[in-house]
Short mmCIF file of C-alpha atoms in Angstrom, two decimals:
data_model
loop_
_atom_site.label_atom_id
_atom_site.label_comp_id
_atom_site.label_asym_id
_atom_site.label_seq_id
_atom_site.Cartn_x
_atom_site.Cartn_y
_atom_site.Cartn_z
CA MET A 1 -80.15 -53.48 -22.94
CA THR A 2 -79.05 -49.96 -23.76
CA ASP A 3 -76.64 -48.11 -21.48
CA PRO A 4 -78.67 -46.54 -18.63
CA TYR A 5 -76.57 -43.37 -18.90
CA THR A 6 -77.66 -42.93 -22.55
CA PRO A 7 -80.97 -44.81 -22.68
CA GLU A 8 -82.21 -43.17 -25.89
CA SER A 9 -79.11 -44.16 -27.88
CA GLY A 10 -78.17 -47.40 -29.56
CA ASP A 11 -79.80 -50.73 -30.28
CA PRO A 12 -78.44 -53.84 -28.49
CA ARG A 13 -80.09 -56.17 -31.00
CA TYR A 14 -77.23 -55.83 -33.48
CA ALA A 15 -73.60 -54.81 -33.82
CA VAL A 16 -71.82 -52.92 -36.61
CA HIS A 17 -68.53 -54.37 -37.83
CA ARG A 18 -67.72 -51.70 -40.42
CA TYR A 19 -68.95 -48.30 -41.57
CA ALA A 20 -68.18 -46.94 -45.04
CA LEU A 21 -69.07 -43.23 -45.16
CA ASP A 22 -69.09 -41.41 -48.51
CA LEU A 23 -69.93 -37.80 -47.73
CA GLY A 24 -70.08 -34.47 -49.52
CA TYR A 25 -70.07 -31.13 -47.72
CA THR A 26 -70.48 -27.51 -48.82
CA PRO A 27 -69.16 -25.23 -46.04
CA ARG A 28 -70.74 -22.06 -47.45
CA THR A 29 -74.25 -23.45 -46.95
CA ASN A 30 -73.45 -26.06 -44.28
CA ARG A 31 -74.95 -28.73 -46.50
CA LEU A 32 -74.06 -32.39 -45.93
CA SER A 33 -75.14 -35.30 -48.12
CA GLY A 34 -73.94 -38.82 -48.55
CA THR A 35 -74.28 -42.51 -48.04
CA ALA A 36 -73.49 -44.63 -45.01
CA GLU A 37 -72.92 -48.34 -45.56
CA LEU A 38 -73.16 -50.39 -42.38
CA HIS A 39 -72.03 -54.02 -42.21
CA VAL A 40 -74.07 -55.39 -39.32
CA GLU A 41 -74.54 -58.64 -37.43
CA VAL A 42 -77.82 -59.48 -35.71
CA LEU A 43 -77.19 -60.38 -32.07
CA ARG A 44 -80.64 -61.61 -31.12
CA PRO A 45 -83.80 -62.45 -33.08
CA THR A 46 -85.63 -59.29 -34.14
CA ALA A 47 -87.85 -57.96 -36.92
CA GLU A 48 -86.59 -54.38 -36.55
CA LEU A 49 -83.28 -52.53 -36.42
CA ARG A 50 -82.94 -49.01 -35.03
CA LEU A 51 -80.27 -46.55 -36.23
CA ASP A 52 -79.50 -43.26 -34.50
CA LEU A 53 -79.79 -40.20 -36.77
CA VAL A 54 -80.53 -36.67 -35.57
CA GLY A 55 -81.34 -33.54 -37.58
CA LEU A 56 -80.74 -35.04 -41.04
CA GLN A 57 -83.24 -36.33 -43.57
CA LEU A 58 -83.42 -39.87 -44.87
CA GLY A 59 -83.19 -40.28 -48.63
CA SER A 60 -83.35 -44.03 -49.21
CA VAL A 61 -82.45 -47.37 -47.65
CA ARG A 62 -81.09 -50.50 -49.32
CA VAL A 63 -80.63 -53.85 -47.58
CA ASP A 64 -78.10 -56.22 -49.16
CA GLY A 65 -78.24 -54.08 -52.30
CA ARG A 66 -82.02 -54.09 -52.69
CA PRO A 67 -84.34 -51.11 -52.05
CA HIS A 68 -86.10 -51.37 -48.70
CA ARG A 69 -89.22 -49.34 -48.00
CA GLN A 70 -90.28 -50.43 -44.53
CA VAL A 71 -88.51 -47.54 -42.87
CA LYS A 72 -89.78 -44.96 -40.42
CA GLN A 73 -87.82 -41.85 -39.43
CA GLY A 74 -88.37 -40.23 -36.06
CA PRO A 75 -86.64 -37.20 -34.50
CA ARG A 76 -83.77 -39.28 -33.11
CA ALA A 77 -83.67 -42.51 -35.11
CA LEU A 78 -84.54 -44.59 -38.15
CA ARG A 79 -86.45 -47.83 -37.69
CA ILE A 80 -85.96 -50.47 -40.39
CA ARG A 81 -88.61 -53.17 -40.26
CA PHE A 82 -88.57 -56.62 -41.88
CA ASP A 83 -91.31 -59.02 -42.99
CA ARG A 84 -89.80 -61.84 -40.97
CA GLU A 85 -87.69 -62.14 -37.87
CA LEU A 86 -83.96 -61.91 -38.45
CA ASP A 87 -81.90 -64.71 -36.90
CA ALA A 88 -79.08 -64.18 -34.43
CA GLY A 89 -75.80 -64.33 -36.32
CA GLN A 90 -77.32 -63.14 -39.60
CA ARG A 91 -75.27 -60.50 -41.42
CA LEU A 92 -76.68 -57.65 -43.47
CA VAL A 93 -75.39 -54.64 -45.37
CA LEU A 94 -77.48 -51.51 -44.76
CA GLU A 95 -77.02 -48.60 -47.15
CA ILE A 96 -78.57 -45.31 -46.03
CA ALA A 97 -78.61 -42.18 -48.18
CA TYR A 98 -79.28 -38.96 -46.30
CA SER A 99 -78.74 -35.20 -46.40
CA GLY A 100 -79.40 -31.92 -44.62
CA ARG A 101 -77.80 -29.14 -42.65
CA PRO A 102 -75.99 -30.77 -39.72
CA SER A 103 -75.97 -29.12 -36.32
CA PRO A 104 -75.24 -30.11 -32.73
CA ARG A 105 -77.89 -32.19 -31.02
CA ARG A 106 -79.37 -31.18 -27.69
CA SER A 107 -78.42 -33.47 -24.83
CA ALA A 108 -78.18 -33.63 -21.06
CA TRP A 109 -74.57 -32.46 -21.45
CA GLY A 110 -75.30 -29.49 -23.71
CA ARG A 111 -75.16 -29.26 -27.50
CA ILE A 112 -72.84 -31.89 -28.97
CA GLY A 113 -71.94 -33.25 -32.40
CA TRP A 114 -71.43 -31.46 -35.68
CA GLU A 115 -70.48 -27.83 -35.11
CA GLU A 116 -70.41 -25.29 -37.91
CA LEU A 117 -67.50 -22.86 -37.63
CA GLU A 118 -66.89 -19.50 -39.29
CA ASN A 119 -64.57 -21.19 -41.78
CA GLY A 120 -65.53 -24.87 -41.83
CA ALA A 121 -66.79 -27.37 -39.27
CA LEU A 122 -65.73 -29.85 -36.60
CA VAL A 123 -67.28 -32.79 -34.75
CA ALA A 124 -67.26 -33.02 -30.95
CA ALA A 125 -69.28 -36.19 -30.37
CA GLN A 126 -68.77 -37.37 -26.79
CA PRO A 127 -70.95 -39.04 -25.65
CA THR A 128 -73.88 -39.11 -28.12
CA GLY A 129 -73.06 -36.63 -30.90
CA ALA A 130 -72.17 -39.07 -33.71
CA PRO A 131 -75.76 -39.26 -35.08
CA SER A 132 -75.55 -35.56 -35.91
CA TRP A 133 -73.47 -36.47 -38.99
CA PHE A 134 -73.98 -40.15 -39.83
CA PRO A 135 -76.52 -42.91 -39.07
CA CYS A 136 -75.07 -45.32 -36.55
CA ASN A 137 -75.59 -47.68 -33.66
CA ASP A 138 -74.52 -45.11 -31.08
CA ARG A 139 -73.44 -47.42 -28.28
CA ILE A 140 -70.21 -47.11 -26.34
CA ASP A 141 -69.81 -50.91 -26.46
CA ASP A 142 -70.34 -51.28 -30.21
CA ARG A 143 -66.94 -50.67 -31.79
CA ALA A 144 -66.40 -50.89 -35.54
CA ARG A 145 -63.88 -50.09 -38.25
CA TYR A 146 -64.39 -47.19 -40.65
CA ALA A 147 -63.63 -46.12 -44.20
CA ILE A 148 -64.38 -42.45 -44.80
CA ARG A 149 -64.41 -40.49 -48.04
CA PHE A 150 -65.16 -36.81 -47.63
CA THR A 151 -65.59 -34.44 -50.57
CA THR A 152 -65.67 -30.69 -50.15
CA ASP A 153 -64.70 -27.44 -51.85
CA ARG A 154 -61.16 -27.45 -53.17
CA GLU A 155 -59.86 -24.66 -50.90
CA PHE A 156 -60.68 -26.58 -47.70
CA PHE A 157 -58.51 -29.07 -45.83
CA VAL A 158 -60.05 -32.17 -44.25
CA ALA A 159 -58.78 -34.16 -41.28
CA ALA A 160 -60.58 -37.19 -39.86
CA SER A 161 -59.97 -40.11 -37.57
CA GLY A 162 -58.01 -42.74 -39.45
CA VAL A 163 -54.89 -43.06 -41.55
CA PRO A 164 -55.08 -40.54 -44.43
CA GLY A 165 -55.25 -41.97 -47.93
CA PRO A 166 -55.08 -40.39 -51.38
CA VAL A 167 -56.60 -36.94 -52.00
CA LYS A 168 -58.26 -36.68 -55.41
CA ALA A 169 -59.17 -33.41 -57.12
CA ARG A 170 -61.94 -33.00 -59.64
CA GLY A 171 -63.24 -29.65 -60.81
CA GLY A 172 -63.67 -27.37 -57.81
CA LYS A 173 -63.76 -30.25 -55.33
CA ARG A 174 -61.31 -32.51 -53.53
CA SER A 175 -62.05 -35.93 -52.04
CA TRP A 176 -60.15 -36.98 -48.92
CA SER A 177 -60.00 -40.58 -47.75
CA PHE A 178 -59.28 -42.14 -44.35
CA GLU A 179 -59.09 -45.71 -43.08
CA LEU A 180 -59.71 -46.37 -39.39
CA ASP A 181 -58.69 -49.99 -38.96
CA VAL A 182 -58.96 -50.38 -35.18
CA PRO A 183 -62.20 -51.01 -33.25
CA THR A 184 -63.68 -47.58 -32.57
CA ALA A 185 -66.77 -46.34 -30.76
CA THR A 186 -68.98 -43.96 -32.74
CA TYR A 187 -68.30 -41.04 -30.38
CA LEU A 188 -64.56 -41.33 -31.07
CA VAL A 189 -64.82 -40.70 -34.82
CA ALA A 190 -63.91 -37.07 -35.56
CA MET A 191 -64.01 -34.79 -38.58
CA HIS A 192 -62.50 -31.35 -39.29
CA VAL A 193 -63.04 -29.12 -42.30
CA GLY A 194 -61.26 -25.77 -42.48
CA GLY A 195 -58.56 -23.53 -43.85
CA TYR A 196 -55.82 -25.77 -42.53
CA ALA A 197 -52.40 -27.01 -43.56
CA ALA A 198 -50.53 -30.06 -42.24
CA SER A 199 -46.99 -30.08 -40.82
CA PRO A 200 -44.96 -33.15 -39.82
CA LEU A 201 -44.98 -33.75 -36.07
CA PRO A 202 -42.30 -36.00 -34.54
CA LEU A 203 -43.78 -38.62 -32.21
CA SER A 204 -40.57 -39.81 -30.55
CA GLU A 205 -37.19 -38.43 -29.61
CA ARG A 206 -35.76 -41.92 -29.92
CA ASP A 207 -37.14 -42.97 -33.28
CA ALA A 208 -37.04 -40.33 -36.02
CA SER A 209 -39.13 -42.51 -38.34
CA ARG A 210 -42.22 -42.06 -36.19
CA VAL A 211 -44.01 -38.97 -37.45
CA GLY A 212 -47.59 -37.78 -37.16
CA ARG A 213 -49.04 -34.47 -38.25
CA LEU A 214 -50.10 -31.17 -36.80
CA VAL A 215 -53.04 -29.58 -38.62
CA THR A 216 -53.65 -25.89 -38.10
CA PRO A 217 -54.08 -22.68 -40.16
CA ALA A 218 -50.80 -21.74 -41.86
CA ALA A 219 -50.74 -18.33 -40.17
CA GLN A 220 -50.39 -19.90 -36.71
CA ALA A 221 -48.36 -22.97 -37.67
CA LYS A 222 -44.96 -21.80 -36.35
CA ARG A 223 -46.13 -20.86 -32.87
CA THR A 224 -48.36 -23.93 -32.72
CA LEU A 225 -45.47 -26.24 -33.57
CA ARG A 226 -43.48 -24.58 -30.76
CA ALA A 227 -46.35 -25.13 -28.33
CA TYR A 228 -46.48 -28.85 -29.20
CA ALA A 229 -42.71 -29.41 -29.17
CA PRO A 230 -43.00 -31.54 -25.98
CA VAL A 231 -45.13 -34.17 -27.76
CA PRO A 232 -42.20 -36.49 -28.67
CA ARG A 233 -41.00 -36.53 -25.03
CA MET A 234 -44.55 -37.13 -23.80
CA MET A 235 -45.04 -40.03 -26.18
CA ASP A 236 -41.74 -41.65 -25.15
CA LEU A 237 -42.62 -41.22 -21.48
CA PHE A 238 -46.09 -42.68 -21.87
CA GLU A 239 -44.71 -45.66 -23.77
CA GLU A 240 -42.38 -46.31 -20.82
CA TRP A 241 -45.34 -46.26 -18.46
CA PHE A 242 -48.18 -47.67 -20.56
CA GLY A 243 -46.56 -49.68 -23.35
CA PRO A 244 -46.36 -49.09 -27.11
CA TYR A 245 -48.54 -46.42 -28.66
CA PRO A 246 -51.71 -48.35 -29.56
CA GLN A 247 -53.02 -46.36 -32.55
CA ASN A 248 -52.04 -46.52 -36.22
CA ASP A 249 -51.71 -42.75 -36.53
CA LEU A 250 -51.73 -39.47 -34.62
CA THR A 251 -53.08 -36.15 -35.84
CA ILE A 252 -53.21 -33.06 -33.62
CA VAL A 253 -55.63 -30.39 -34.84
CA VAL A 254 -55.40 -26.86 -33.47
CA THR A 255 -58.28 -24.66 -34.59
CA GLU A 256 -58.13 -20.92 -35.16
CA GLU A 257 -61.04 -20.60 -32.73
CA GLU A 258 -60.80 -20.83 -28.97
CA LEU A 259 -62.31 -24.03 -27.58
CA GLU A 260 -63.52 -24.45 -24.03
CA ILE A 261 -62.00 -27.92 -23.68
CA PRO A 262 -59.81 -30.14 -25.87
CA LEU A 263 -61.42 -33.12 -27.60
CA GLU A 264 -60.06 -36.65 -27.87
CA SER A 265 -60.91 -39.05 -30.66
CA GLN A 266 -59.36 -42.19 -32.13
CA GLY A 267 -55.85 -41.37 -33.32
CA MET A 268 -56.62 -37.65 -33.14
CA VAL A 269 -56.77 -34.87 -30.57
CA THR A 270 -58.22 -31.39 -31.02
CA PHE A 271 -57.25 -28.16 -29.30
CA GLY A 272 -58.25 -24.53 -29.66
CA VAL A 273 -55.71 -21.81 -30.33
CA ASN A 274 -56.08 -20.83 -26.66
CA HIS A 275 -54.42 -24.13 -25.69
CA ASN A 276 -51.14 -23.04 -27.28
CA ALA A 277 -50.19 -21.36 -23.98
CA PRO A 278 -47.46 -23.08 -21.90
CA ALA A 279 -49.85 -23.31 -18.95
CA GLU A 280 -52.08 -25.60 -21.02
CA GLN A 281 -49.37 -28.23 -21.48
CA ARG A 282 -51.02 -30.58 -18.98
CA LEU A 283 -53.99 -30.82 -21.36
CA ILE A 284 -51.72 -32.07 -24.14
CA ALA A 285 -50.58 -34.86 -21.82
CA HIS A 286 -54.18 -35.62 -20.84
CA GLU A 287 -55.46 -35.94 -24.40
CA LEU A 288 -52.48 -37.96 -25.60
CA ALA A 289 -52.98 -40.38 -22.70
CA HIS A 290 -56.53 -41.00 -23.91
CA GLN A 291 -55.06 -42.80 -26.92
CA TRP A 292 -54.21 -45.54 -24.42
CA PHE A 293 -57.05 -45.05 -21.92
CA GLY A 294 -60.48 -44.55 -23.44
CA ASN A 295 -59.58 -44.97 -27.09
CA SER A 296 -57.61 -48.23 -26.99
CA VAL A 297 -58.62 -49.61 -23.59
CA GLY A 298 -62.31 -48.79 -23.90
CA ILE A 299 -65.08 -48.97 -21.35
CA ALA A 300 -68.15 -51.08 -22.04
CA ALA A 301 -70.45 -48.85 -19.95
CA TRP A 302 -70.41 -45.12 -19.19
CA ARG A 303 -70.57 -45.73 -15.42
CA ASP A 304 -66.90 -46.77 -15.63
CA ILE A 305 -65.77 -43.46 -17.12
CA TRP A 306 -63.22 -43.03 -14.33
CA LEU A 307 -61.15 -45.67 -16.16
CA ASN A 308 -60.84 -43.16 -19.01
CA GLU A 309 -60.57 -39.87 -17.21
CA GLY A 310 -58.84 -40.88 -13.99
CA PHE A 311 -56.03 -42.51 -15.96
CA ALA A 312 -55.68 -39.50 -18.30
CA CYS A 313 -55.49 -37.15 -15.30
CA TYR A 314 -52.90 -39.37 -13.66
CA ALA A 315 -50.88 -39.16 -16.88
CA GLU A 316 -50.86 -35.36 -16.43
CA TRP A 317 -49.13 -35.89 -13.08
CA VAL A 318 -46.70 -38.39 -14.58
CA TRP A 319 -45.70 -35.79 -17.17
CA SER A 320 -45.46 -33.02 -14.58
CA ASP A 321 -43.13 -35.12 -12.45
CA ALA A 322 -40.93 -36.14 -15.41
CA SER A 323 -40.71 -32.66 -16.93
CA GLY A 324 -39.57 -30.79 -13.83
CA GLY A 325 -42.95 -29.68 -12.52
CA PRO A 326 -44.67 -30.71 -9.29
CA SER A 327 -44.21 -34.37 -8.37
CA ILE A 328 -46.99 -36.93 -8.57
CA ALA A 329 -47.32 -36.77 -4.79
CA ALA A 330 -47.52 -32.96 -4.82
CA GLU A 331 -50.17 -32.97 -7.56
CA ALA A 332 -52.16 -35.55 -5.61
CA ALA A 333 -51.97 -33.52 -2.41
CA ALA A 334 -53.10 -30.33 -4.14
CA HIS A 335 -56.06 -31.96 -5.88
CA HIS A 336 -57.06 -33.88 -2.77
CA ALA A 337 -57.21 -30.62 -0.82
CA ARG A 338 -59.37 -29.03 -3.52
CA LEU A 339 -61.76 -31.99 -3.75
CA ALA A 340 -62.10 -32.04 0.04
CA ARG A 341 -63.72 -28.60 -0.17
CA LEU A 342 -66.32 -29.74 -2.74
CA PRO A 343 -69.60 -31.61 -2.11
CA GLN A 344 -69.07 -35.19 -0.92
CA ASP A 345 -71.96 -36.77 -2.81
CA LEU A 346 -70.31 -38.53 -5.76
CA LEU A 347 -69.83 -42.28 -6.19
CA LEU A 348 -66.80 -42.74 -8.41
CA GLY A 349 -67.82 -46.28 -9.38
CA ASP A 350 -71.23 -45.13 -10.63
CA PRO A 351 -71.46 -41.31 -10.76
CA GLY A 352 -74.69 -41.18 -12.76
CA PRO A 353 -75.22 -39.51 -16.14
CA LYS A 354 -75.55 -36.01 -14.67
CA ASP A 355 -72.11 -36.16 -13.05
CA MET A 356 -70.14 -38.43 -15.36
CA PHE A 357 -68.17 -35.47 -16.75
CA ASP A 358 -67.83 -33.77 -13.37
CA ASP A 359 -64.22 -32.84 -12.63
CA ARG A 360 -64.50 -34.75 -9.36
CA VAL A 361 -64.72 -37.98 -11.41
CA TYR A 362 -61.53 -37.08 -13.22
CA LYS A 363 -59.49 -36.08 -10.19
CA ARG A 364 -60.89 -38.64 -7.76
CA GLY A 365 -60.10 -41.32 -10.34
CA ALA A 366 -56.49 -40.12 -10.47
CA LEU A 367 -56.35 -39.98 -6.67
CA LEU A 368 -57.57 -43.58 -6.49
CA LEU A 369 -54.61 -44.57 -8.67
CA GLU A 370 -52.23 -42.66 -6.41
CA ALA A 371 -53.74 -44.36 -3.35
CA LEU A 372 -53.18 -47.68 -5.11
CA ARG A 373 -49.55 -46.81 -5.89
CA ARG A 374 -48.90 -45.99 -2.24
CA THR A 375 -50.58 -49.23 -1.16
CA ILE A 376 -49.06 -51.82 -3.52
CA GLY A 377 -45.74 -50.05 -4.15
CA ALA A 378 -44.31 -48.20 -7.13
CA VAL A 379 -42.89 -51.26 -8.89
CA ALA A 380 -46.13 -53.25 -8.78
CA PHE A 381 -48.09 -50.13 -9.73
CA ARG A 382 -46.00 -49.50 -12.85
CA ARG A 383 -46.43 -53.14 -13.82
CA LEU A 384 -50.19 -52.82 -13.26
CA LEU A 385 -50.59 -49.81 -15.55
CA ARG A 386 -48.52 -51.34 -18.31
CA GLU A 387 -50.29 -54.72 -18.16
CA TRP A 388 -53.69 -53.01 -18.06
CA ALA A 389 -52.93 -50.99 -21.19
CA THR A 390 -51.20 -53.71 -23.20
CA ALA A 391 -53.32 -56.75 -22.32
CA ASN A 392 -56.51 -54.81 -23.06
CA ARG A 393 -55.33 -53.10 -26.23
CA HIS A 394 -58.45 -52.26 -28.29
CA ARG A 395 -60.69 -54.21 -25.92
CA LEU A 396 -63.67 -53.29 -23.78
CA VAL A 397 -63.20 -53.38 -20.01
CA GLY A 398 -64.91 -52.57 -16.74
CA THR A 399 -63.95 -51.69 -13.19
CA ALA A 400 -64.23 -55.32 -12.04
CA GLN A 401 -61.46 -56.33 -14.45
CA PHE A 402 -59.16 -53.59 -13.19
CA ILE A 403 -59.80 -54.64 -9.60
CA ALA A 404 -58.97 -58.25 -10.44
CA LEU A 405 -55.69 -57.31 -12.12
CA ALA A 406 -54.66 -55.00 -9.28
CA GLU A 407 -55.41 -57.65 -6.66
CA SER A 408 -53.36 -60.21 -8.59
CA LEU A 409 -50.33 -57.91 -8.22
CA SER A 410 -50.92 -56.86 -4.61
CA ALA A 411 -49.37 -58.52 -1.58
CA GLU A 412 -52.28 -57.43 0.63
CA PRO A 413 -56.08 -57.32 0.36
CA LEU A 414 -57.49 -54.21 -1.31
CA ASP A 415 -61.18 -54.47 -0.36
CA ALA A 416 -61.05 -51.45 1.93
CA LEU A 417 -59.43 -49.32 -0.78
CA TRP A 418 -62.06 -50.16 -3.40
CA ARG A 419 -64.90 -49.59 -0.95
CA ALA A 420 -63.61 -46.19 0.17
CA TRP A 421 -62.69 -44.83 -3.25
CA LEU A 422 -65.35 -46.35 -5.51
CA ARG A 423 -68.43 -47.12 -3.42
CA GLU A 424 -68.60 -44.44 -0.75
CA PRO A 425 -69.22 -40.75 -1.43
CA ARG A 426 -66.92 -39.20 1.17
CA LEU A 427 -63.41 -38.51 -0.11
CA PRO A 428 -60.97 -40.84 1.68
CA GLN A 429 -57.60 -39.78 2.96
CA LEU A 430 -54.61 -40.71 0.84
CA PRO A 431 -52.36 -43.37 2.35
CA PRO A 432 -49.04 -42.02 3.64
CA LEU A 433 -46.14 -41.92 1.23
CA PRO A 434 -43.82 -44.89 1.61
CA PRO A 435 -40.36 -44.10 3.02
CA PRO A 436 -37.71 -43.39 0.37
CA ALA A 437 -35.64 -46.35 -0.74
CA PRO A 438 -32.29 -46.62 1.10
#
């Protein structure tokens, strides 16, 4: 079945193992055209496959290299029909040519997806914006690998999820290539086109060979590099807590526009120029932590979003404590007091689609982790976070698996904790802090 939080997205009858996207884009006219090649496996017998595609026009479809004409395009999807039922386990290669002027799609969470900027474009796809720029099986539990080639006018810079490959120039165009070789949900594939330049960005204070990149307009590069100077310390700290960095690459994009919120994607994070302020440093920690929680350790259903956002918020507190700011306990106390003044009608374990991006999910998830730390002890808690992140590297998980791991490391039953924090709407009290070690 499809995810009840996004019932109009995705098709559970098949899975995509690999996408090969070959796209061309003209920023001046916001014109996108290209071909998407999907390597799919049928999961249960069916005579039809559905692909999400919004706001773009189908050109042609080929199946295993042969033209296929039994295709119907609706406002949100393509339906590819077959003369006979496909068998479970059967593999196909779907090749879809399409074009149009991409734009954000309307959703219950606002307009999401491809966003045209004054000088280029970006993709903000969470949770269902990917079909605004390529045909896909837009399910959170259908992770695939990607090869992307993106051709645009020569004066523009392109950044995308994946390890950058060769850039080839021809005439007034340049083609940029990227390889995303870790299992990735469609909403975590990002694209940026703009007047950018790339600068090396150290990713560790301990290992000078580990370098990512910071992508931003040249005019703001110096002050942006200063704003992101803490990144190497953050990465080292998070590796101490959560284990080795799980992605093959890291690109930080800082746009010349102000953005309301930062955006995480696989091996990439995006900020607006307004996030260069020192007060926004917690957001850098939050988005970097998503490379472990949400992007590597991925949820199989949107109802478990606290496993993404609660962990990323807790990482903010870990960074604050380590960098001389308020301690984890102080952050927890402050956010608990704020949440106590808000409506007490949210179930953290199943918040519903309307509230899944509510800040109460984020902060209550972090508070649950702090309650767990105070209950099982700091040593067991650190072991829990590290085992959770490393054992589930690039795997799909759910709340039940986290509960099982936590209980395996706890000396006492935790039923009351799970019930109070996950299954009841009223905000529980935090357990008292343990006495300091002698």
